[in-house]
Coordinates of C-alpha atoms in Angstrom, one line a residue:
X1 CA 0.0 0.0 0.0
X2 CA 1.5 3.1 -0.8
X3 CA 1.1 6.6 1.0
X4 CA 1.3 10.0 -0.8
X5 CA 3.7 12.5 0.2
X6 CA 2.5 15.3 1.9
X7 CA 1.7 18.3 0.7
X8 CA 1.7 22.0 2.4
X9 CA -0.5 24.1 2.3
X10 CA 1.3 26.8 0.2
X11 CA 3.6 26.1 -2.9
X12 CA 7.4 25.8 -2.1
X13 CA 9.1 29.2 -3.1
X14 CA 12.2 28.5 -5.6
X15 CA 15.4 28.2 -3.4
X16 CA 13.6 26.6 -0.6
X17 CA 13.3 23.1 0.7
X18 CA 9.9 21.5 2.1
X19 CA 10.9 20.0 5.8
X20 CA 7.6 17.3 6.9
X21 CA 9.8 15.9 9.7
X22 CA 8.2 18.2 12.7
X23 CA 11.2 16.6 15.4
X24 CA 13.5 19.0 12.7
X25 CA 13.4 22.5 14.8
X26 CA 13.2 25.5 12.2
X27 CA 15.4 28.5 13.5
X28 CA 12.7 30.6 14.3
X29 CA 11.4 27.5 16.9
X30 CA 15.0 27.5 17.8
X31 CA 15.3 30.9 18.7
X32 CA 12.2 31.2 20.5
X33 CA 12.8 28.1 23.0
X34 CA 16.5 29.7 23.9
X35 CA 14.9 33.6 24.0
X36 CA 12.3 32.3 26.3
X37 CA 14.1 29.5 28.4
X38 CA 16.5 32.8 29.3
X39 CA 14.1 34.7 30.0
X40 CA 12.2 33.1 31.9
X41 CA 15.2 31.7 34.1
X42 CA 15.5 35.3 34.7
X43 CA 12.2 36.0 35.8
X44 CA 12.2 33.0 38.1
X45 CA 15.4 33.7 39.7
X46 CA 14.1 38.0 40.1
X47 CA 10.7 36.1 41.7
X48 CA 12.1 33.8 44.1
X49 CA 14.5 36.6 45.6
X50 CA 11.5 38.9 45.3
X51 CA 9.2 36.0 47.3
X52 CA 12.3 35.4 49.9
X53 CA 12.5 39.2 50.4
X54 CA 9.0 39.2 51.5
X55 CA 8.3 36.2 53.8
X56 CA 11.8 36.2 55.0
X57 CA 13.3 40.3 54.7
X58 CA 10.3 42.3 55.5
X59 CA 8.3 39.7 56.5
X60 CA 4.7 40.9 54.4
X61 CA 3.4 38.7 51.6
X62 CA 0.3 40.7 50.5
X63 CA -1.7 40.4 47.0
X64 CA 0.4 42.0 44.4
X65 CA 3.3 38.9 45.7
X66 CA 0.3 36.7 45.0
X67 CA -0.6 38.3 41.4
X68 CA 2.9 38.3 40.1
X69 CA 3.2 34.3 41.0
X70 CA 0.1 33.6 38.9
X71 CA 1.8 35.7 35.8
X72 CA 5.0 33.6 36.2
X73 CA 2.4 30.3 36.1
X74 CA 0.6 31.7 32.9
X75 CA 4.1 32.6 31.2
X76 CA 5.5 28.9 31.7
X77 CA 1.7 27.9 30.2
X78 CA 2.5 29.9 26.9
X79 CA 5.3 28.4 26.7
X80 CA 4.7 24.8 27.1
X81 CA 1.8 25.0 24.6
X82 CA 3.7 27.5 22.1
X83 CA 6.5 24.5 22.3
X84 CA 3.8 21.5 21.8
X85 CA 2.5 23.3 19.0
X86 CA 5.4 23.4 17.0
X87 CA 4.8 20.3 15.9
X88 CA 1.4 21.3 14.2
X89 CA 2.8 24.5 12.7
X90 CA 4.0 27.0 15.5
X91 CA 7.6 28.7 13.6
X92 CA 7.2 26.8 10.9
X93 CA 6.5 27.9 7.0
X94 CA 3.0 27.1 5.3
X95 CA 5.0 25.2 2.8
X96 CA 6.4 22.3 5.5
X97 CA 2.5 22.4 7.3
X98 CA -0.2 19.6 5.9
X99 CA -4.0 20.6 6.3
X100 CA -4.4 18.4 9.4
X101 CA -1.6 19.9 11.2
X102 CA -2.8 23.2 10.5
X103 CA -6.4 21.8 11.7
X104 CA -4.9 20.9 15.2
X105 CA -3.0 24.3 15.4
X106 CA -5.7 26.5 15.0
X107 CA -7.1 25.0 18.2
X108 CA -3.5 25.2 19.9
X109 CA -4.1 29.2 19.2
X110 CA -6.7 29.3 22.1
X111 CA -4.5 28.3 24.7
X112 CA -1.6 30.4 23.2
X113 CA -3.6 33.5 23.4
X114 CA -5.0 32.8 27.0
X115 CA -2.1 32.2 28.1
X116 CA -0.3 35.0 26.4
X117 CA -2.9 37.4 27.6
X118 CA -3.4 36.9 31.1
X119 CA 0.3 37.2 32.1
X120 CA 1.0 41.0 31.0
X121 CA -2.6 41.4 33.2
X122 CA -1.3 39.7 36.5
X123 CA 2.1 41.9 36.2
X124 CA 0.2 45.3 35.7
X125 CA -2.6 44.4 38.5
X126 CA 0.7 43.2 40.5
X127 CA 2.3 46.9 40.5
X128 CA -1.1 48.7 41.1
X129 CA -1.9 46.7 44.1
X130 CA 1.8 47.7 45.4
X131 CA 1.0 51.5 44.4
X132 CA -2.1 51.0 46.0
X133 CA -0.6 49.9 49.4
X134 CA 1.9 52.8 49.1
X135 CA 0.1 55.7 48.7
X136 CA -3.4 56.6 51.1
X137 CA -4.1 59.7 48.6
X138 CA -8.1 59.6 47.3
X139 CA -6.9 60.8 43.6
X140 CA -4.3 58.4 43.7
X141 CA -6.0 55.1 44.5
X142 CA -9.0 56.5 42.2
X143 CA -7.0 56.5 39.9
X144 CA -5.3 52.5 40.6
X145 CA -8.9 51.6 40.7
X146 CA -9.9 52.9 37.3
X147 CA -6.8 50.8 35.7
X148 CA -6.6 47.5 37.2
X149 CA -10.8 48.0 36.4
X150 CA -9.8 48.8 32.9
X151 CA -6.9 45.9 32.6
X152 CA -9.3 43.5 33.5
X153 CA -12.4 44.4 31.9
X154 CA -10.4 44.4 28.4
X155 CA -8.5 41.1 29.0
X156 CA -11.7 39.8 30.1
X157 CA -13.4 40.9 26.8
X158 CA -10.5 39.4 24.4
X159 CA -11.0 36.6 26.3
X160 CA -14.8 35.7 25.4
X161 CA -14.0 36.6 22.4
X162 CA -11.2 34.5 21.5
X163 CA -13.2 31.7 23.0
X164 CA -16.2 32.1 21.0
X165 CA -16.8 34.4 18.2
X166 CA -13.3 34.7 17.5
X167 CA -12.6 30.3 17.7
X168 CA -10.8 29.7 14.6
X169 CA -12.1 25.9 14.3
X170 CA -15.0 28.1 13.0
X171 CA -13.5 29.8 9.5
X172 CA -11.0 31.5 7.8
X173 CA -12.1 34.8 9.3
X174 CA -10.9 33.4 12.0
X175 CA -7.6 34.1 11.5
X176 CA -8.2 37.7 10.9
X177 CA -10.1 37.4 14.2
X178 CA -6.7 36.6 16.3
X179 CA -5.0 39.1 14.6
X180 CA -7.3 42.0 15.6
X181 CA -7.5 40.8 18.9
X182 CA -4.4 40.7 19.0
X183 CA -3.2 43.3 17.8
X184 CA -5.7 45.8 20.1
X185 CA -4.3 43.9 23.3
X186 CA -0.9 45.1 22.4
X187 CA -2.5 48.8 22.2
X188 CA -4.4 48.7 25.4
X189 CA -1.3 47.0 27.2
X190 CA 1.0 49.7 26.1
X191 CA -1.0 52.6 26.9
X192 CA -2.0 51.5 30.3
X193 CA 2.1 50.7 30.4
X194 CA 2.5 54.3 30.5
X195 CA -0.6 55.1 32.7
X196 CA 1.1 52.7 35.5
X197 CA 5.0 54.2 34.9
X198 CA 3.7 57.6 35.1
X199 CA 2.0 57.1 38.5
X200 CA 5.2 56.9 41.4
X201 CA 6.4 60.1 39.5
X202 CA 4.1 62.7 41.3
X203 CA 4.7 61.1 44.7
X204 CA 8.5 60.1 44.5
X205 CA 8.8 63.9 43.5
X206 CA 6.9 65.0 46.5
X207 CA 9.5 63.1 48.7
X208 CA 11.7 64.2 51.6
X209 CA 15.2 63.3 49.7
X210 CA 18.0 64.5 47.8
X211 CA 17.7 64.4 44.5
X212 CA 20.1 61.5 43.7
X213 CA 18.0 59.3 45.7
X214 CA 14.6 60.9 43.9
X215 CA 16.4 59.4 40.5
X216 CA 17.0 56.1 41.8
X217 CA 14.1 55.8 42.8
X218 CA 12.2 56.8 39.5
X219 CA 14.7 54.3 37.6
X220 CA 13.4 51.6 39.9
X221 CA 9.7 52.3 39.3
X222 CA 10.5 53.0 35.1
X223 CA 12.3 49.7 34.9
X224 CA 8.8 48.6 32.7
X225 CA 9.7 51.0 30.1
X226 CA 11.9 48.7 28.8
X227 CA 8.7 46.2 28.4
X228 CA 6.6 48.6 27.0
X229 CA 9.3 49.4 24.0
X230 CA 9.5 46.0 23.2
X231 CA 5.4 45.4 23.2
X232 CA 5.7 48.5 20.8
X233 CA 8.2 46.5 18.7
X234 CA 6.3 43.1 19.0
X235 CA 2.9 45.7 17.0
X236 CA 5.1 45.4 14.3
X237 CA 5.3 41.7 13.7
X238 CA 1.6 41.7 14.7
X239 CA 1.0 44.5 11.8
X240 CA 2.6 42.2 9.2
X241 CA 0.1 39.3 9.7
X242 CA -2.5 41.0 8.2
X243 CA -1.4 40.5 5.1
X244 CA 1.2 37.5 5.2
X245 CA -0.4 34.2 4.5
X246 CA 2.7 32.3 6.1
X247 CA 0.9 32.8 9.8
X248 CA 2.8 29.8 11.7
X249 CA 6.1 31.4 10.5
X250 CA 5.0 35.1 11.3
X251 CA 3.2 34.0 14.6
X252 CA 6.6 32.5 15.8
X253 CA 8.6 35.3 14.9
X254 CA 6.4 37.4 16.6
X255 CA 6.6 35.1 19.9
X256 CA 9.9 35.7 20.3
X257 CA 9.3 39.3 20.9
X258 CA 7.0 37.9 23.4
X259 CA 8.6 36.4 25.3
X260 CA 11.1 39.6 26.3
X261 CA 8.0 41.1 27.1
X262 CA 6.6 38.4 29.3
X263 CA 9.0 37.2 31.0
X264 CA 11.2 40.7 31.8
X265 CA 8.0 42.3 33.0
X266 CA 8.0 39.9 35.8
X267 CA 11.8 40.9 36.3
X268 CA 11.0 44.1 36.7
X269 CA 8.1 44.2 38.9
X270 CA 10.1 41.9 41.1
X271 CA 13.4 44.2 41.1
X272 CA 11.2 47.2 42.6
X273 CA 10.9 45.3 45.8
X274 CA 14.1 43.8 45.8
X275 CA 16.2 46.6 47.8
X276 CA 15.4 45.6 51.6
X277 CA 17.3 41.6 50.4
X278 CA 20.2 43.7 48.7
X279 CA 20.6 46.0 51.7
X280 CA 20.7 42.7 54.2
X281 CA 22.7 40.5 52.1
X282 CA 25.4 43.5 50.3
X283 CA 25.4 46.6 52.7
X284 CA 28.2 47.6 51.1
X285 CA 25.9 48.4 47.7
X286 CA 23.4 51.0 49.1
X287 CA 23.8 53.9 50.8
X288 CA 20.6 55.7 52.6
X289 CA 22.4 59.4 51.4
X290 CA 25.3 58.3 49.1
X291 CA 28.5 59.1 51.0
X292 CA 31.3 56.9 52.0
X293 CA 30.2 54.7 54.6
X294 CA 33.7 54.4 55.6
X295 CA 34.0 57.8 56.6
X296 CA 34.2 58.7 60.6
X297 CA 30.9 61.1 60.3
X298 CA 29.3 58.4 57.4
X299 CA 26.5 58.2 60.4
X300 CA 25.4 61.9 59.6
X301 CA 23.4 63.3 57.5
X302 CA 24.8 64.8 54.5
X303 CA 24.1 68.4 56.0
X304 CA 25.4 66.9 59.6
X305 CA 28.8 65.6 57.7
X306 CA 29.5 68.7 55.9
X307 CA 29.0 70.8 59.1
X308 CA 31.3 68.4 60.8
X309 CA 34.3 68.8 58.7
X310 CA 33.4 72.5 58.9
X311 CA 33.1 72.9 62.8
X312 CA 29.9 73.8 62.6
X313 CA 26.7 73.0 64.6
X314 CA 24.3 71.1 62.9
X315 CA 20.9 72.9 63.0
X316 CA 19.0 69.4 63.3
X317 CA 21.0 68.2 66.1
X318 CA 20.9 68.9 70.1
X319 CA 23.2 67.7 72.4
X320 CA 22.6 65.8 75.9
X321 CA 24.8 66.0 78.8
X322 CA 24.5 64.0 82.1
X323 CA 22.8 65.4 85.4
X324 CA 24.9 67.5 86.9
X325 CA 25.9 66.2 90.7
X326 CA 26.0 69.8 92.3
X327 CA 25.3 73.4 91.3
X328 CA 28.9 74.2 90.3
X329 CA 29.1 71.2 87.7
X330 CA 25.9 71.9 86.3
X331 CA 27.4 75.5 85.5
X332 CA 29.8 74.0 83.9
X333 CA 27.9 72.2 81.6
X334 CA 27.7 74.4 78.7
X335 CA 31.5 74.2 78.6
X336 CA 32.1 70.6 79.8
X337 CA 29.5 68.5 77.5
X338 CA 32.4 66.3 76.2
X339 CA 30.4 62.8 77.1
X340 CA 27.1 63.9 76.4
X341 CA 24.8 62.5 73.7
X342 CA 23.8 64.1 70.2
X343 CA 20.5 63.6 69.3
X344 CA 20.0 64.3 65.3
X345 CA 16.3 64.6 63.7
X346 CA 17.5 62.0 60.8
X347 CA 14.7 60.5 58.5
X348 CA 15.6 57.5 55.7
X349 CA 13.7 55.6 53.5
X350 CA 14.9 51.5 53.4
X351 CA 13.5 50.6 50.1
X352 CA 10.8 51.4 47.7
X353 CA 8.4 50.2 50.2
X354 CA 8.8 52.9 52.9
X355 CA 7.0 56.3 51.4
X356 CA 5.8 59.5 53.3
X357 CA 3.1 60.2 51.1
X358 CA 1.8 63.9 50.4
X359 CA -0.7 64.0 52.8
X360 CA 1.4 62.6 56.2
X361 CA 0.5 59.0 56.0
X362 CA 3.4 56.2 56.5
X363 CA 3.0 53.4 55.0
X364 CA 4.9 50.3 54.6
X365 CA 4.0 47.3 52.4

């Protein structure tokens, strides 16, 4: 009995060999297994420190801890099914994929998308919820409430409609479908991208600091820029499946862009909270006021230190003496206060996680 060869489902462009053999791993497939097994070792490693420094550090595990463990769960999901569908067509050129396998893929798409959709949501909800717990201000929690509403109500929506409309067992509009929906995720997740990064910049201005400390801080809260360029770089790829027949290709192309965006975002949202380990663990690497903490006055403010090495008083500092033991010591005390005790008014913030907000209220996550 005799069996046909099979035949893809576009015509082999000259140059080009047909490859049926689906345990053969096209670059592109190649590329996106090493892009995403890197990444993702990265976000696990950033996670794990990020859960130690909670439970063990600062001892508070609260909900956005919680949220950023379920993204890491989702981004392993797109990626075991983005790796079992390669077989069926995920990376691969229309040319090397039969009619069945392209049959079974277009179900694997559901799970892709799910997958790929809810972990950008659990990272974004993840930072609001730590906004949320450190700033009290009305405007500013309205404001949290209106986006994590927002981030959820559209993930929600391109879910159901991935899932039923949009199911592209149903047609060849399918397709077309995905793409859309795909393509208006990317647009909402980038927008509300910069809605989130924007938010710490009001407050961390309105800090008690120098100004050093004010730009650290903003680089540690603007670490997702870096996420949101690459979402606006991943639009692109999206943009050219409209009009590129060769999906499985295009789709895994486009992955690999996805999974920087994935996998860093958890990175980054677990760096934020990372300071109080690095300040146990290497206190050698921060400084609460950046100055040599070698030097004999490193314990002073900066204003204390430089009024040191000039001889001067420093105007948020008193000094203590002892009880005098009769009348004629305690006149003496003015001149005598060698052993006494200075007291200096000295505020510092640990990490990210300890903010005066605007309005008075302390709070520490």
């Amino acid at each position: 009995m005799s069996t046909s060869a099979p035949v893809g489902l576009m015509p082999v462009p000259d140059g080009e060999t047909a490859d049926f053999n689906v345990y053969h791993l096209t670059g592109t497939q190649i590329n996106f297994i090493v892009a995403y097994s890197v990444t993702l070792a990265i976000a696990t490693v950033t996670l794990l420190l990020r859960v130690y420094t909670r439970v063990f550090v600062i001892q508070s595990f609260g909900l956005d801890d919680v949220l950023i463990i379920l993204s890491l769960f989702a981004s392993i999901g797109f990626f075991g099914v983005s790796v079992d569908s390669m077989k069926y067509g995920f990376g691969r050129h229309l040319w090397e994929i039969t009619a069945p396998q392209m049959a079974v893929y277009l179900e694997y798409l559901v799970g892709i998308c799910t997958t790929y959709i809810w972990a950008p949501a659990f990272t974004k909800l993840s930072f609001l919820v730590l906004l949320h717990r450190l700033n009290k201000a009305i405007w500013f929690r309205s404001i949290i409430y209106f986006l994590a509403f927002a981030i959820f109500a559209y993930t929600m929506a391109i879910i159901l409609i991935i899932a039923y409309p949009c199911r592209p067992i149903k047609g060849t509009a399918a397709g077309e479908c995905l793409n859309q929906c795909g393509l208006w995720q990317a647009i909402l997740n980038i927008i509300t991208d910069f809605l989130a990064i924007a938010m710490p910049i009001p407050m961390v201005y309105q800090l008690k600091m120098p100004l050093k400390q004010k730009l650290a801080l903003s680089a540690i809260f603007s670490t997702s820029i870096f996420v949101t360029v690459i979402c606006i770089v991943r639009i692109t790829y999206i943009m050219s499946l409209q009009n590129n027949p060769d999906v499985g290709y295009t789709q895994g192309r486009a992955a690999v862009w996805s999974s920087v965006e994935l996998n860093i975002g958890i990175a980054c949202a677990s760096v934020v909270v990372l300071k109080p380990f690095i300040r146990k663990h290497f206190p050698g690497v921060f400084s609460s006021y950046g100055y040599d903490t070698n030097d004999k006055n490193s314990g002073m403010t900066p204003r204390a230190n430089l009024s040191a090495r000039l001889g001067r008083k420093d105007p948020n500092s008193f000094h203590l003496g002892s009880i005098a033991a009769d009348n004629n010591e305690g006149d003496n005390f003015s001149k005598k206060n060698k052993f006494g005790i200075t007291v200096t008014k000295n505020f510092e913030t640990s990490s990210t996680e300890d903010i005066i907000t605007s309005n008075g209220n302390y709070s520490h996550v």
